[in-house]
Amino acid sequence: MDEGQAIRRRRSCAACGRRFTTSETMVLAVVKRSGVTEQFSRDKVVRGVRRACQGRPVDDDALQQLAQRVEESIRSAGLAEIPSHEVGLAILGPLRELDGVAYLRFASVYRSFSSVEDFEKEISDLREAMAATPDESDQDAKDG
């Protein structure tokens, strides 16, 4: 079980006095647009992002790490239920850092791009963000 998702409690039976341990799992529910509620699933995040990463140099380990970051981000809000829209927003940041092309693919579907201008604006924003963040290989060259 993942750290921080389960709470162990020592209890005692009111009738006999014997002590026992219970394990309580914190459930995170996602409320879909239709109003249906389902349990949050890292696997579902990975499947959705994997489609955006198709043909890109992104391995399964990176996708699992992204899903973990998304879950941690969502859980940090401290809510038992979260709208599916918030899950999508939580995916965009880490995916943008992971792979720009996959980010554009995911964002175009998630944000319902309807024109070339939508893509151009997002590409411009992505370029600005990449220019503002020093590349690790550049930093290694400076350190070396």
Tab-separated table of C-alpha atoms in Angstrom:
chain	number	residue	atom	x	y	z
A	1	MET	CA	0.000	0.000	0.000
A	2	ASP	CA	1.309	3.496	-0.794
A	3	GLU	CA	2.631	5.620	2.013
A	4	GLY	CA	0.092	8.064	3.430
A	5	GLN	CA	-2.979	6.315	2.064
A	6	ALA	CA	-3.687	3.994	4.992
A	7	ILE	CA	-4.061	4.595	8.696
A	8	ARG	CA	-3.433	1.833	11.230
A	9	ARG	CA	-5.458	2.078	14.443
A	10	ARG	CA	-5.333	0.037	17.651
A	11	ARG	CA	-8.801	-0.650	18.977
A	12	SER	CA	-10.401	-2.727	21.687
A	13	CYS	CA	-13.609	-4.708	21.678
A	14	ALA	CA	-16.193	-3.152	24.016
A	15	ALA	CA	-17.647	-6.590	24.855
A	16	CYS	CA	-14.510	-8.656	25.599
A	17	GLY	CA	-11.780	-6.022	25.960
A	18	ARG	CA	-9.417	-7.692	23.447
A	19	ARG	CA	-7.260	-5.343	21.414
A	20	PHE	CA	-6.896	-5.501	17.635
A	21	THR	CA	-5.533	-3.447	14.756
A	22	THR	CA	-7.584	-2.006	11.911
A	23	SER	CA	-6.315	-0.517	8.689
A	24	GLU	CA	-8.349	2.314	7.219
A	25	THR	CA	-7.788	3.325	3.630
A	26	MET	CA	-8.409	6.868	2.503
A	27	VAL	CA	-10.479	6.713	-0.668
A	28	LEU	CA	-10.197	9.512	-3.213
A	29	ALA	CA	-13.283	9.803	-5.397
A	30	VAL	CA	-13.457	11.491	-8.798
A	31	VAL	CA	-16.760	13.100	-9.792
A	32	LYS	CA	-17.227	12.865	-13.541
A	33	ARG	CA	-19.149	15.415	-15.624
A	34	SER	CA	-22.131	13.077	-15.737
A	35	GLY	CA	-22.279	13.143	-11.928
A	36	VAL	CA	-21.057	9.559	-11.586
A	37	THR	CA	-18.443	9.068	-8.877
A	38	GLU	CA	-15.603	6.562	-9.205
A	39	GLN	CA	-12.461	5.822	-7.237
A	40	PHE	CA	-9.308	7.621	-8.394
A	41	SER	CA	-7.061	5.324	-10.406
A	42	ARG	CA	-3.405	5.920	-11.199
A	43	ASP	CA	-3.743	3.301	-13.936
A	44	LYS	CA	-6.447	5.364	-15.615
A	45	VAL	CA	-4.156	8.427	-15.542
A	46	VAL	CA	-1.344	6.347	-17.067
A	47	ARG	CA	-3.636	4.996	-19.813
A	48	GLY	CA	-4.826	8.492	-20.738
A	49	VAL	CA	-1.352	9.972	-20.796
A	50	ARG	CA	0.101	6.944	-22.617
A	51	ARG	CA	-2.136	7.748	-25.600
A	52	ALA	CA	-0.716	11.282	-25.713
A	53	CYS	CA	2.821	9.853	-25.460
A	54	GLN	CA	2.371	7.344	-28.273
A	55	GLY	CA	5.493	7.365	-30.452
A	56	ARG	CA	7.338	9.631	-28.002
A	57	PRO	CA	10.485	8.685	-26.046
A	58	VAL	CA	8.605	8.268	-22.748
A	59	ASP	CA	8.930	5.024	-20.781
A	60	ASP	CA	6.429	3.375	-18.446
A	61	ASP	CA	8.439	4.336	-15.376
A	62	ALA	CA	8.106	8.020	-16.273
A	63	LEU	CA	4.353	7.551	-16.740
A	64	GLN	CA	4.057	5.868	-13.341
A	65	GLN	CA	5.980	8.720	-11.722
A	66	LEU	CA	3.713	11.241	-13.441
A	67	ALA	CA	0.626	9.421	-12.154
A	68	GLN	CA	2.080	9.429	-8.636
A	69	ARG	CA	2.735	13.176	-8.835
A	70	VAL	CA	-0.823	13.741	-10.052
A	71	GLU	CA	-2.256	11.701	-7.178
A	72	GLU	CA	-0.080	13.482	-4.604
A	73	SER	CA	-1.146	16.835	-5.990
A	74	ILE	CA	-4.822	15.910	-5.820
A	75	ARG	CA	-4.581	14.402	-2.338
A	76	SER	CA	-2.777	17.498	-1.054
A	77	ALA	CA	-6.019	19.428	-1.565
A	78	GLY	CA	-7.424	17.352	1.307
A	79	LEU	CA	-10.754	16.638	-0.372
A	80	ALA	CA	-12.504	13.272	-0.423
A	81	GLU	CA	-14.080	14.029	-3.805
A	82	ILE	CA	-12.565	15.939	-6.687
A	83	PRO	CA	-14.071	16.871	-10.071
A	84	SER	CA	-12.574	15.043	-13.050
A	85	HIS	CA	-11.701	18.437	-14.531
A	86	GLU	CA	-9.259	18.972	-11.636
A	87	VAL	CA	-7.580	15.642	-12.400
A	88	GLY	CA	-6.994	16.831	-15.967
A	89	LEU	CA	-5.511	20.097	-14.712
A	90	ALA	CA	-3.243	18.163	-12.341
A	91	ILE	CA	-1.970	16.112	-15.305
A	92	LEU	CA	-1.087	19.089	-17.501
A	93	GLY	CA	1.801	20.459	-15.392
A	94	PRO	CA	3.805	17.255	-14.980
A	95	LEU	CA	3.115	16.228	-18.593
A	96	ARG	CA	4.356	19.599	-19.833
A	97	GLU	CA	7.652	18.937	-18.018
A	98	LEU	CA	7.843	15.346	-19.278
A	99	ASP	CA	7.284	15.836	-23.020
A	100	GLY	CA	6.165	18.933	-24.914
A	101	VAL	CA	4.594	17.068	-27.839
A	102	ALA	CA	2.630	14.733	-25.562
A	103	TYR	CA	1.545	17.780	-23.551
A	104	LEU	CA	0.224	19.491	-26.697
A	105	ARG	CA	-1.654	16.342	-27.720
A	106	PHE	CA	-3.232	15.971	-24.275
A	107	ALA	CA	-3.997	19.684	-23.917
A	108	SER	CA	-5.571	19.860	-27.377
A	109	VAL	CA	-8.101	17.190	-26.435
A	110	TYR	CA	-8.527	18.228	-22.806
A	111	ARG	CA	-9.008	21.913	-23.610
A	112	SER	CA	-10.914	21.195	-26.851
A	113	PHE	CA	-8.706	23.152	-29.224
A	114	SER	CA	-10.846	24.229	-32.149
A	115	SER	CA	-8.412	26.168	-34.326
A	116	VAL	CA	-4.832	26.452	-35.442
A	117	GLU	CA	-4.622	29.616	-33.336
A	118	ASP	CA	-5.323	27.538	-30.195
A	119	PHE	CA	-2.303	25.361	-31.026
A	120	GLU	CA	-0.147	28.372	-31.886
A	121	LYS	CA	-0.925	30.061	-28.569
A	122	GLU	CA	-0.194	26.891	-26.595
A	123	ILE	CA	3.065	26.325	-28.494
A	124	SER	CA	4.082	29.925	-27.796
A	125	ASP	CA	3.308	29.480	-24.085
A	126	LEU	CA	5.250	26.196	-24.046
A	127	ARG	CA	8.273	27.822	-25.704
A	128	GLU	CA	8.227	30.648	-23.149
A	129	ALA	CA	8.045	28.164	-20.276
A	130	MET	CA	10.913	26.108	-21.725
A	131	ALA	CA	13.048	29.232	-22.226
A	132	ALA	CA	12.421	30.289	-18.612
A	133	THR	CA	13.481	26.875	-17.259
A	134	PRO	CA	17.182	26.128	-17.686
A	135	ASP	CA	17.788	22.796	-19.372
A	136	GLU	CA	19.481	20.219	-17.120
A	137	SER	CA	22.059	19.427	-19.812
A	138	ASP	CA	22.969	23.134	-19.958
A	139	GLN	CA	23.369	23.142	-16.183
A	140	ASP	CA	25.571	20.036	-16.330
A	141	ALA	CA	27.809	21.749	-18.889
A	142	LYS	CA	28.153	24.774	-16.598
A	143	ASP	CA	28.899	22.574	-13.571
A	144	GLY	CA	31.456	20.433	-15.442
